[in-house]
XYZ file of C-alpha atoms in Angstrom:
610
model
C 131.663 79.211 66.967
C 132.706 76.540 64.484
C 130.941 77.123 61.126
C 129.852 73.494 60.729
C 128.505 73.387 64.267
C 126.586 76.599 63.700
C 125.104 75.262 60.471
C 124.000 72.022 62.134
C 122.260 73.932 64.919
C 120.583 76.284 62.469
C 119.283 73.409 60.372
C 118.184 71.497 63.446
C 118.884 68.154 61.838
C 122.467 67.237 62.701
C 122.901 63.482 63.006
C 125.247 64.070 65.918
C 124.884 67.034 68.294
C 127.850 69.410 68.147
C 130.002 70.056 71.166
C 128.540 72.875 73.224
C 130.115 75.157 75.782
C 127.810 77.311 77.889
C 129.808 80.179 79.331
C 129.070 82.911 81.817
C 125.919 81.523 83.382
C 124.683 80.803 86.895
C 124.291 77.029 87.067
C 121.384 76.213 89.375
C 120.807 72.771 90.843
C 118.388 71.890 93.616
C 121.152 72.153 96.211
C 123.485 74.882 94.955
C 124.100 77.762 92.549
C 127.515 78.252 90.944
C 129.003 80.675 88.432
C 130.587 78.000 86.241
C 130.776 76.933 82.597
C 129.261 73.712 81.233
C 130.801 71.587 78.469
C 128.634 69.155 76.500
C 129.896 66.391 74.204
C 127.817 63.685 72.506
C 124.723 64.741 74.414
C 126.328 64.378 77.847
C 127.786 66.910 80.272
C 131.517 66.182 80.338
C 132.909 69.067 82.366
C 131.800 71.812 84.713
C 134.211 74.451 85.917
C 135.507 77.969 85.874
C 136.565 79.560 82.598
C 136.543 76.340 80.571
C 138.302 76.403 77.196
C 136.334 75.473 74.077
C 137.675 72.388 72.264
C 137.903 72.625 68.461
C 134.536 72.443 66.726
C 132.622 73.631 69.775
C 129.592 75.884 69.636
C 129.926 78.482 72.397
C 126.717 79.813 73.922
C 127.084 82.910 76.072
C 124.652 82.799 78.970
C 125.552 86.352 80.043
C 124.684 85.880 83.709
C 121.396 84.119 83.074
C 120.396 80.987 84.942
C 121.476 77.636 83.523
C 119.076 75.025 84.873
C 118.191 71.365 84.298
C 115.463 70.897 81.727
C 112.025 70.554 83.236
C 110.461 67.112 83.627
C 106.672 66.970 83.449
C 105.500 63.820 85.269
C 101.887 64.071 84.136
C 100.744 64.391 80.526
C 98.024 62.820 78.377
C 99.047 63.071 74.728
C 96.887 61.409 72.055
C 94.597 60.254 74.874
C 91.279 58.655 73.896
C 88.909 59.872 76.588
C 85.209 60.630 77.049
C 84.304 59.911 73.456
C 87.073 61.918 71.842
C 90.868 62.258 71.703
C 93.233 64.913 73.058
C 94.548 67.075 70.230
C 98.148 67.432 71.394
C 99.855 64.372 69.942
C 103.355 63.253 70.883
C 104.881 65.594 68.317
C 102.875 68.731 69.073
C 102.916 68.099 72.805
C 106.645 67.549 73.169
C 107.334 70.441 70.806
C 105.272 72.725 73.041
C 107.080 71.307 76.060
C 110.469 72.269 74.649
C 109.262 75.793 73.870
C 108.471 76.145 77.563
C 111.698 74.683 78.929
C 110.534 71.115 79.565
C 112.847 68.449 78.136
C 111.121 65.246 79.251
C 107.537 64.151 79.792
C 106.069 61.072 81.422
C 102.768 60.105 79.832
C 100.133 57.538 80.805
C 99.257 54.324 78.990
C 95.856 53.578 80.505
C 94.181 50.233 79.948
C 90.407 49.947 79.991
C 88.815 47.284 82.209
C 89.618 43.878 80.730
C 92.307 45.266 78.436
C 95.904 44.031 78.453
C 98.394 46.404 80.057
C 101.099 45.173 77.712
C 99.000 45.849 74.625
C 98.273 49.405 75.730
C 101.939 49.963 76.541
C 102.930 48.738 73.065
C 100.291 50.977 71.487
C 101.691 54.057 73.210
C 105.255 53.181 72.299
C 104.255 52.855 68.638
C 102.473 56.226 68.746
C 105.205 58.099 70.575
C 108.553 56.717 69.413
C 108.547 58.207 65.877
C 107.214 61.601 66.972
C 108.706 62.748 70.254
C 110.937 65.811 70.155
C 112.225 65.168 73.669
C 112.614 62.085 75.840
C 109.592 60.485 77.438
C 108.620 57.767 79.861
C 105.385 55.932 80.577
C 103.299 55.313 83.656
C 100.755 52.521 83.162
C 97.154 52.888 84.332
C 95.343 50.025 86.068
C 91.544 50.067 85.905
C 90.808 46.454 86.855
C 92.422 43.703 88.884
C 93.225 40.078 88.135
C 96.125 37.626 88.143
C 96.773 38.672 84.558
C 97.156 42.304 85.586
C 99.492 41.301 88.404
C 101.666 39.282 86.034
C 101.720 42.008 83.388
C 102.846 44.521 86.007
C 105.837 42.282 86.684
C 106.671 42.025 82.982
C 106.363 45.780 82.498
C 108.781 46.374 85.363
C 111.255 43.659 84.408
C 111.331 44.041 80.637
C 109.772 47.337 79.561
C 111.158 50.120 81.752
C 107.991 50.894 83.718
C 108.238 51.623 87.441
C 104.947 53.374 88.202
C 101.276 52.436 88.044
C 98.290 54.755 88.323
C 94.928 53.857 89.812
C 91.703 55.820 89.862
C 89.340 56.368 92.788
C 86.943 58.266 90.494
C 85.426 57.948 86.999
C 83.005 55.250 88.095
C 82.115 52.696 85.411
C 85.147 53.820 83.411
C 88.452 53.737 85.312
C 87.518 53.516 88.985
C 88.734 50.657 91.200
C 87.448 49.795 94.666
C 89.434 49.847 97.896
C 90.145 46.127 97.757
C 91.622 46.435 94.271
C 93.573 49.464 95.417
C 95.051 47.407 98.257
C 96.020 44.532 95.955
C 97.626 46.852 93.407
C 99.530 48.807 96.058
C 100.813 45.596 97.615
C 101.953 44.382 94.209
C 103.742 47.686 93.552
C 105.593 47.251 96.840
C 106.686 43.719 95.852
C 107.943 44.936 92.480
C 109.666 48.067 93.740
C 107.309 50.320 91.795
C 105.690 53.626 92.728
C 101.905 53.594 93.039
C 100.056 56.653 91.774
C 96.482 57.644 92.468
C 93.783 59.953 91.166
C 92.174 60.762 94.503
C 88.473 61.625 94.501
C 85.567 59.731 96.029
C 83.816 58.382 92.942
C 80.772 57.099 94.816
C 80.068 60.495 96.379
C 80.610 62.238 93.041
C 78.022 59.951 91.442
C 75.467 60.820 94.140
C 76.223 64.533 93.865
C 75.809 64.473 90.084
C 72.434 62.765 90.412
C 71.279 65.336 92.958
C 72.440 68.279 90.836
C 70.738 66.993 87.703
C 67.506 66.494 89.608
C 67.785 70.146 90.631
C 68.162 71.144 86.978
C 71.901 71.871 86.981
C 73.327 70.875 83.592
C 75.927 73.597 82.890
C 79.676 73.455 83.556
C 79.214 74.963 87.011
C 77.911 71.546 88.064
C 81.337 69.983 87.610
C 83.015 71.704 90.556
C 79.818 71.534 92.602
C 79.809 67.742 92.318
C 83.468 67.446 93.353
C 84.067 69.730 96.371
C 87.361 69.862 98.244
C 86.403 67.323 100.887
C 85.680 64.735 98.184
C 89.306 65.079 97.120
C 90.748 65.294 100.639
C 88.877 62.200 101.853
C 90.175 60.127 98.976
C 93.750 61.319 99.529
C 93.517 60.265 103.171
C 92.018 56.880 102.271
C 94.610 56.181 99.590
C 97.423 57.204 101.937
C 96.056 54.901 104.628
C 95.927 51.943 102.235
C 99.445 52.725 101.027
C 100.619 52.824 104.625
C 99.004 49.462 105.362
C 100.741 47.853 102.392
C 104.061 49.666 102.868
C 103.847 51.022 99.340
C 105.193 54.408 98.212
C 102.332 56.566 96.926
C 102.376 59.510 94.539
C 99.170 61.576 94.558
C 98.683 63.188 91.164
C 97.115 66.617 90.611
C 96.567 67.897 94.152
C 94.079 70.681 93.503
C 92.946 71.879 96.933
C 94.429 73.177 100.140
C 92.523 70.480 102.033
C 94.142 67.670 100.052
C 97.595 69.230 100.420
C 97.120 69.413 104.182
C 96.276 65.710 104.339
C 99.562 64.892 102.613
C 101.494 67.269 104.849
C 99.990 65.821 108.032
C 100.663 62.227 107.058
C 104.231 63.000 106.013
C 104.823 64.800 109.304
C 103.456 61.724 111.064
C 106.113 59.585 109.388
C 104.685 58.507 106.019
C 107.664 59.929 104.133
C 107.059 57.886 100.979
C 103.850 59.809 100.327
C 104.354 62.391 97.589
C 102.096 65.091 96.178
C 102.002 66.791 92.788
C 100.668 70.278 92.096
C 99.714 71.416 88.599
C 100.538 74.564 86.684
C 96.790 75.119 86.320
C 96.171 74.970 90.062
C 99.165 77.199 90.781
C 98.412 79.760 88.115
C 94.668 80.251 88.004
C 91.298 79.430 89.553
C 87.935 78.304 88.233
C 86.235 81.050 86.185
C 83.259 82.793 87.741
C 79.705 81.906 86.852
C 79.302 84.883 84.528
C 81.647 83.525 81.865
C 80.547 81.817 78.657
C 80.144 78.061 78.272
C 83.206 78.084 76.041
C 85.422 79.573 78.751
C 83.953 77.508 81.573
C 84.225 74.250 79.634
C 87.838 74.964 78.687
C 88.719 74.997 82.395
C 87.037 71.658 83.195
C 89.372 69.050 84.639
C 89.279 66.594 87.546
C 89.791 67.258 90.368
C 88.450 70.670 89.394
C 90.103 74.039 89.571
C 88.885 75.635 92.788
C 87.002 78.917 92.960
C 88.738 79.960 96.167
C 91.181 82.733 95.265
C 93.637 81.682 97.976
C 94.129 78.159 96.592
C 97.020 78.861 94.159
C 98.977 80.631 96.895
C 98.316 77.812 99.368
C 99.536 75.206 96.882
C 102.668 77.225 96.092
C 103.420 77.518 99.798
C 102.929 73.760 100.146
C 105.623 73.287 97.501
C 107.882 75.759 99.272
C 107.553 73.942 102.596
C 108.014 70.463 101.130
C 104.435 69.377 101.840
C 104.137 68.842 98.072
C 107.130 67.752 96.047
C 106.554 68.070 92.293
C 104.758 70.046 89.614
C 103.149 68.711 86.455
C 100.451 69.793 84.044
C 97.952 66.983 83.398
C 98.196 68.366 79.854
C 95.152 66.888 78.101
C 93.980 69.343 75.481
C 90.661 69.486 73.657
C 89.338 72.015 71.179
C 86.193 74.061 71.678
C 84.086 71.783 69.482
C 85.161 68.785 71.569
C 84.304 70.546 74.821
C 80.895 71.318 73.294
C 80.033 67.609 73.555
C 78.878 68.522 77.063
C 76.858 71.586 76.122
C 73.682 70.075 77.574
C 75.283 67.877 80.243
C 78.364 68.879 82.242
C 79.297 65.228 82.835
C 80.004 64.881 79.101
C 82.474 67.767 78.853
C 85.856 66.156 78.122
C 88.064 66.736 81.154
C 91.412 68.330 80.403
C 93.367 71.489 79.682
C 96.774 72.784 78.589
C 99.940 73.556 80.517
C 102.971 71.887 78.940
C 104.333 75.021 77.307
C 103.524 77.414 80.131
C 104.253 75.367 83.278
C 107.790 76.606 83.898
C 107.043 80.293 83.307
C 103.832 80.249 85.344
C 105.568 78.613 88.310
C 108.537 80.980 88.076
C 106.264 84.009 87.890
C 103.933 82.920 90.695
C 106.645 81.398 92.873
C 110.084 82.937 92.349
C 108.943 86.434 91.415
C 106.816 86.552 94.577
C 109.682 85.306 96.796
C 107.776 82.201 97.867
C 110.440 79.955 96.364
C 113.991 80.578 95.174
C 115.598 79.365 91.923
C 116.962 76.229 93.609
C 113.517 75.253 94.880
C 112.172 75.981 91.393
C 114.624 73.452 89.933
C 113.721 70.991 92.664
C 109.966 71.051 92.045
C 110.076 71.263 88.242
C 112.808 68.709 87.566
C 114.958 67.171 90.310
C 112.272 65.651 92.517
C 110.522 64.011 89.584
C 113.840 62.535 88.481
C 114.461 61.171 91.964
C 111.010 59.716 92.543
C 110.923 57.921 89.186
C 114.581 56.829 89.241
C 115.880 59.102 86.492
C 118.396 60.875 88.726
C 121.212 61.833 88.178
C 120.862 61.042 84.465
C 118.107 63.647 84.467
C 117.154 66.401 86.872
C 120.535 67.996 87.508
C 123.483 69.632 85.806
C 126.368 67.398 86.774
C 129.233 65.654 85.004
C 127.818 62.509 83.416
C 124.231 63.787 83.320
C 122.400 64.032 80.010
C 122.589 67.477 78.480
C 118.963 68.532 78.997
C 119.674 72.158 79.783
C 117.741 75.422 79.772
C 119.215 78.901 79.742
C 116.585 80.829 81.667
C 116.042 84.569 81.364
C 114.428 85.758 84.613
C 113.868 89.282 83.323
C 112.151 88.661 80.000
C 108.349 88.630 79.890
C 105.795 87.131 77.555
C 102.039 87.311 77.172
C 100.425 83.886 76.983
C 97.876 83.346 74.224
C 96.315 80.563 72.187
C 97.161 82.583 69.098
C 100.891 82.216 69.721
C 101.330 79.001 71.701
C 102.660 75.785 70.168
C 99.848 73.515 71.329
C 97.325 72.056 68.895
C 94.357 73.316 70.940
C 92.418 76.500 70.237
C 92.154 77.699 73.853
C 94.668 78.506 76.589
C 93.549 78.693 80.220
C 96.267 81.287 80.907
C 95.049 83.532 78.064
C 96.299 87.102 78.505
C 98.525 86.341 81.495
C 101.862 88.154 81.409
C 104.644 86.101 82.979
C 108.191 87.219 83.714
C 110.783 84.464 83.375
C 111.121 82.467 80.158
C 113.448 79.966 78.511
C 115.915 81.586 76.145
C 117.730 78.476 74.931
C 116.600 74.872 75.369
C 119.040 72.023 74.821
C 117.696 68.481 74.561
C 120.222 65.642 74.719
C 122.965 68.003 73.612
C 121.038 69.535 70.713
C 119.823 73.135 70.657
C 116.100 72.681 70.013
C 114.841 76.148 70.927
C 116.593 79.495 70.880
C 115.325 83.073 71.134
C 111.735 82.125 70.342
C 112.536 79.762 67.486
C 111.796 76.031 67.611
C 114.093 73.771 65.595
C 112.794 70.680 63.803
C 113.281 67.942 66.392
C 110.707 65.316 65.455
C 112.026 61.934 66.535
C 114.960 63.445 68.444
C 113.573 62.130 71.711
C 113.342 58.529 72.793
C 111.743 56.323 75.411
C 113.628 56.343 78.716
C 113.255 53.173 80.811
C 112.591 53.832 84.495
C 114.073 51.152 86.736
C 112.314 49.802 89.823
C 113.352 50.418 93.426
C 114.260 54.104 93.054
C 116.718 54.663 95.917
C 115.298 58.064 96.817
C 111.959 56.338 97.432
C 112.649 52.792 98.569
C 115.780 53.828 100.471
C 113.477 55.535 102.968
C 111.547 52.434 103.995
C 111.858 51.385 107.621
C 113.532 54.685 108.412
C 116.676 53.948 106.435
C 116.572 57.189 104.475
C 115.101 60.152 106.253
C 115.444 63.045 103.806
C 112.318 63.357 101.689
C 111.935 64.648 98.176
C 110.637 67.929 99.549
C 113.906 68.489 101.379
C 116.235 68.219 98.403
C 119.158 70.515 98.938
C 118.684 70.638 102.715
C 119.684 67.075 103.515
C 122.790 65.410 102.151
C 122.493 61.938 100.726
C 125.198 60.331 98.588
C 124.340 62.387 95.533
C 124.308 65.659 97.436
C 127.742 64.854 98.804
C 128.955 64.130 95.286
C 127.562 67.442 94.149
C 129.740 69.369 96.636
C 132.980 67.906 95.280
C 134.966 68.119 92.082
C 135.151 65.139 89.768
C 138.291 63.423 91.209
C 136.932 63.939 94.723
C 133.620 62.358 93.733
C 135.419 59.291 92.462
C 137.404 59.134 95.697
C 134.247 59.428 97.813
C 132.551 56.677 95.837
C 135.541 54.425 96.479
C 135.499 55.248 100.193
C 131.760 54.629 100.504
C 132.164 51.300 98.751
C 134.475 50.225 101.571
C 132.601 51.849 104.452
C 128.937 51.453 103.585
C 128.310 47.713 104.213
C 129.449 48.066 107.824
C 128.679 51.704 108.561
C 125.035 51.534 107.553
C 124.382 48.950 110.269
C 124.390 50.194 113.822
C 127.039 52.917 113.804
C 124.529 55.739 114.346
C 124.213 54.694 117.982
C 127.996 54.871 118.409
C 128.087 58.361 116.923
C 125.346 59.546 119.265
C 127.248 58.230 122.276
C 130.141 60.539 121.342
C 127.878 63.511 120.589
C 128.365 65.377 123.869
C 126.386 68.433 122.750
C 123.528 66.420 121.298
C 123.473 68.608 118.196
C 124.168 65.956 115.558
C 127.812 66.969 115.130
C 131.094 65.502 116.275
C 134.732 66.330 115.679
C 137.107 64.423 113.384
C 138.699 62.584 116.315
C 135.367 61.191 117.484
C 134.354 60.457 113.903
C 137.465 58.366 113.298
C 136.993 56.586 116.635
C 133.709 55.193 115.358
C 135.188 54.217 111.994
C 137.977 52.417 113.838
C 135.549 50.656 116.169
C 133.412 49.308 113.315
C 136.545 48.121 111.510
C 136.309 50.541 108.585
C 139.233 52.884 109.112
C 141.932 50.276 108.479
C 140.519 49.641 104.996
C 140.635 53.319 103.966
C 143.540 55.279 102.582
C 144.310 58.575 104.291
C 142.863 60.422 101.285
C 139.646 58.384 101.460
C 139.324 59.125 105.162
C 139.912 62.833 104.584
C 137.291 62.998 101.836
C 134.647 62.008 104.400
C 135.600 65.081 106.432
C 135.114 67.329 103.419
C 131.935 65.703 102.145
C 130.053 65.563 105.432
C 130.920 68.914 106.931
C 128.582 71.822 106.254
C 129.310 75.280 104.873
C 127.307 76.760 107.699
C 129.312 74.909 110.326
C 132.918 74.755 111.361
C 134.922 72.522 108.988
C 136.081 70.711 112.124
C 132.590 69.369 112.752
C 131.050 66.378 110.996
C 127.290 66.010 110.547
C 127.425 62.298 111.225
C 123.821 61.495 110.299
C 124.585 62.642 106.773
C 127.429 60.154 106.620
C 125.144 57.357 107.846
C 122.430 58.303 105.356
C 124.920 58.280 102.518
C 126.078 54.806 103.526
C 122.478 53.590 103.766
C 121.615 54.969 100.361
C 124.797 53.579 98.839
C 123.866 50.151 100.193
C 120.269 50.422 98.991
C 121.685 50.806 95.484
C 124.901 48.790 95.486
C 125.029 46.353 98.407
C 123.454 42.940 98.667
C 120.131 43.299 100.516
C 120.040 42.122 104.082
C 117.762 39.266 104.951
C 114.318 40.511 105.991
C 115.340 44.070 105.152
């Protein structure tokens, strides 16, 4: 290691990240695992390959067979959130610092406007709070709690000028955040027009209000009343209703914090029925624990209060993990919204006044690895998919984030699958004085965490990284979401690594081959994405979705593409769209068509009435 580079890393305050070379690791992406080295320069991955040489001045990190994975992306945090008469104690410094210690290198927080409040003003407020403090990159969803022409216009400005591509609405928290079905419809329709992703907190607020009234009349005032007032069917009904409204407006919908098996099944059923732009998010809390039993103290019970609530059913965490494994749910977050014991005590005499929220940012990755990978429910590639890649794809951060590829930002974690740690509030990096995973021993932890090319955590030590992160604009019309509309892009976010879209094809090739494929798609896509699937099927004598090179080139010739390609460009299609599990002489033609469709959704002029 170069002495200057080593000193900069040790001090944690280098103005420019040193060159890094990660050697001897297993690089895991959502679609593949490779024993390759990774070179990082100026915060970007510049080379991936076997036995790479270290340029002068490079810090060499030996991974020693450990996993090298993309940094986690948490799509759901509430840092410095003013809520229920108090404020969450993890600010943008403490929260992102804890995130890094757990292997998460980007968070997406929520700027939530109160009814009548300007969305732009709240956005500006959050930017001013976060920008000077964040240790890792962050983005912002914007919450909508009322509807008007002003809100509609501000949504457009946020998308066009401020890097926002997602808006959250609430079906609960009546008289605070809740909107009605008509407002939900208008907001979803506006999201569709703008190319944004709608998000929803799905619980039936009217039923919750009635249940609370009934429980209080019966003398229930303790924290047990929280879950009693919000049973599974209250969540599942709202998920179904929100999905129906999203379907009617043609808007992509992301359901935050799916906390019950019933709600997960609603999402799975609607996706299987064709609503492929419906996405579901599980939380570390729901995957790692359940609601405490009634014998626990107020302090413990209150610390676990969130909405929708943790379920008492012991089978729920397993069911949610299996939903992630099957692709019924696509992402994992935390809803990290931490309060201290004295803040939770605001609801000592009335469970409706207990501030809703708990921790998870630091422990998400380890809890999911321990409960998912160590139990053989998911493999390391699926782990990467649900903790990083799918979030990046849904919110249009991919491939800048969410993968380890040439040109991607160097948000990288060296993951030790064999090392264990015991989770405790006495040792965590959060600002709160309680941890819902207290005493849990998890196997699988981050050993080194690199954020934008800088080593920010290594062997249990956090470096000073305040202000190292920055706001990341999220552009509208994410191709992995809007490319699916009207059946144009069939693979869903839960199938990452199984289906091949343009990016997956790029990931199977070396750098010169990727450039060649991009050039070939540029020539083929405008014609091939319109109508050639039918021609392929006519030549598919076996009906198995595969044809030989001769038949493949017949179609390209018929649609007037082949004459515009060089022989090398034509051959790269054969390599990119064959499958390792198939004969190299067979082409999975639907993958070629999907790649052309996705390429056009990003690069081609839109068709009229598309």
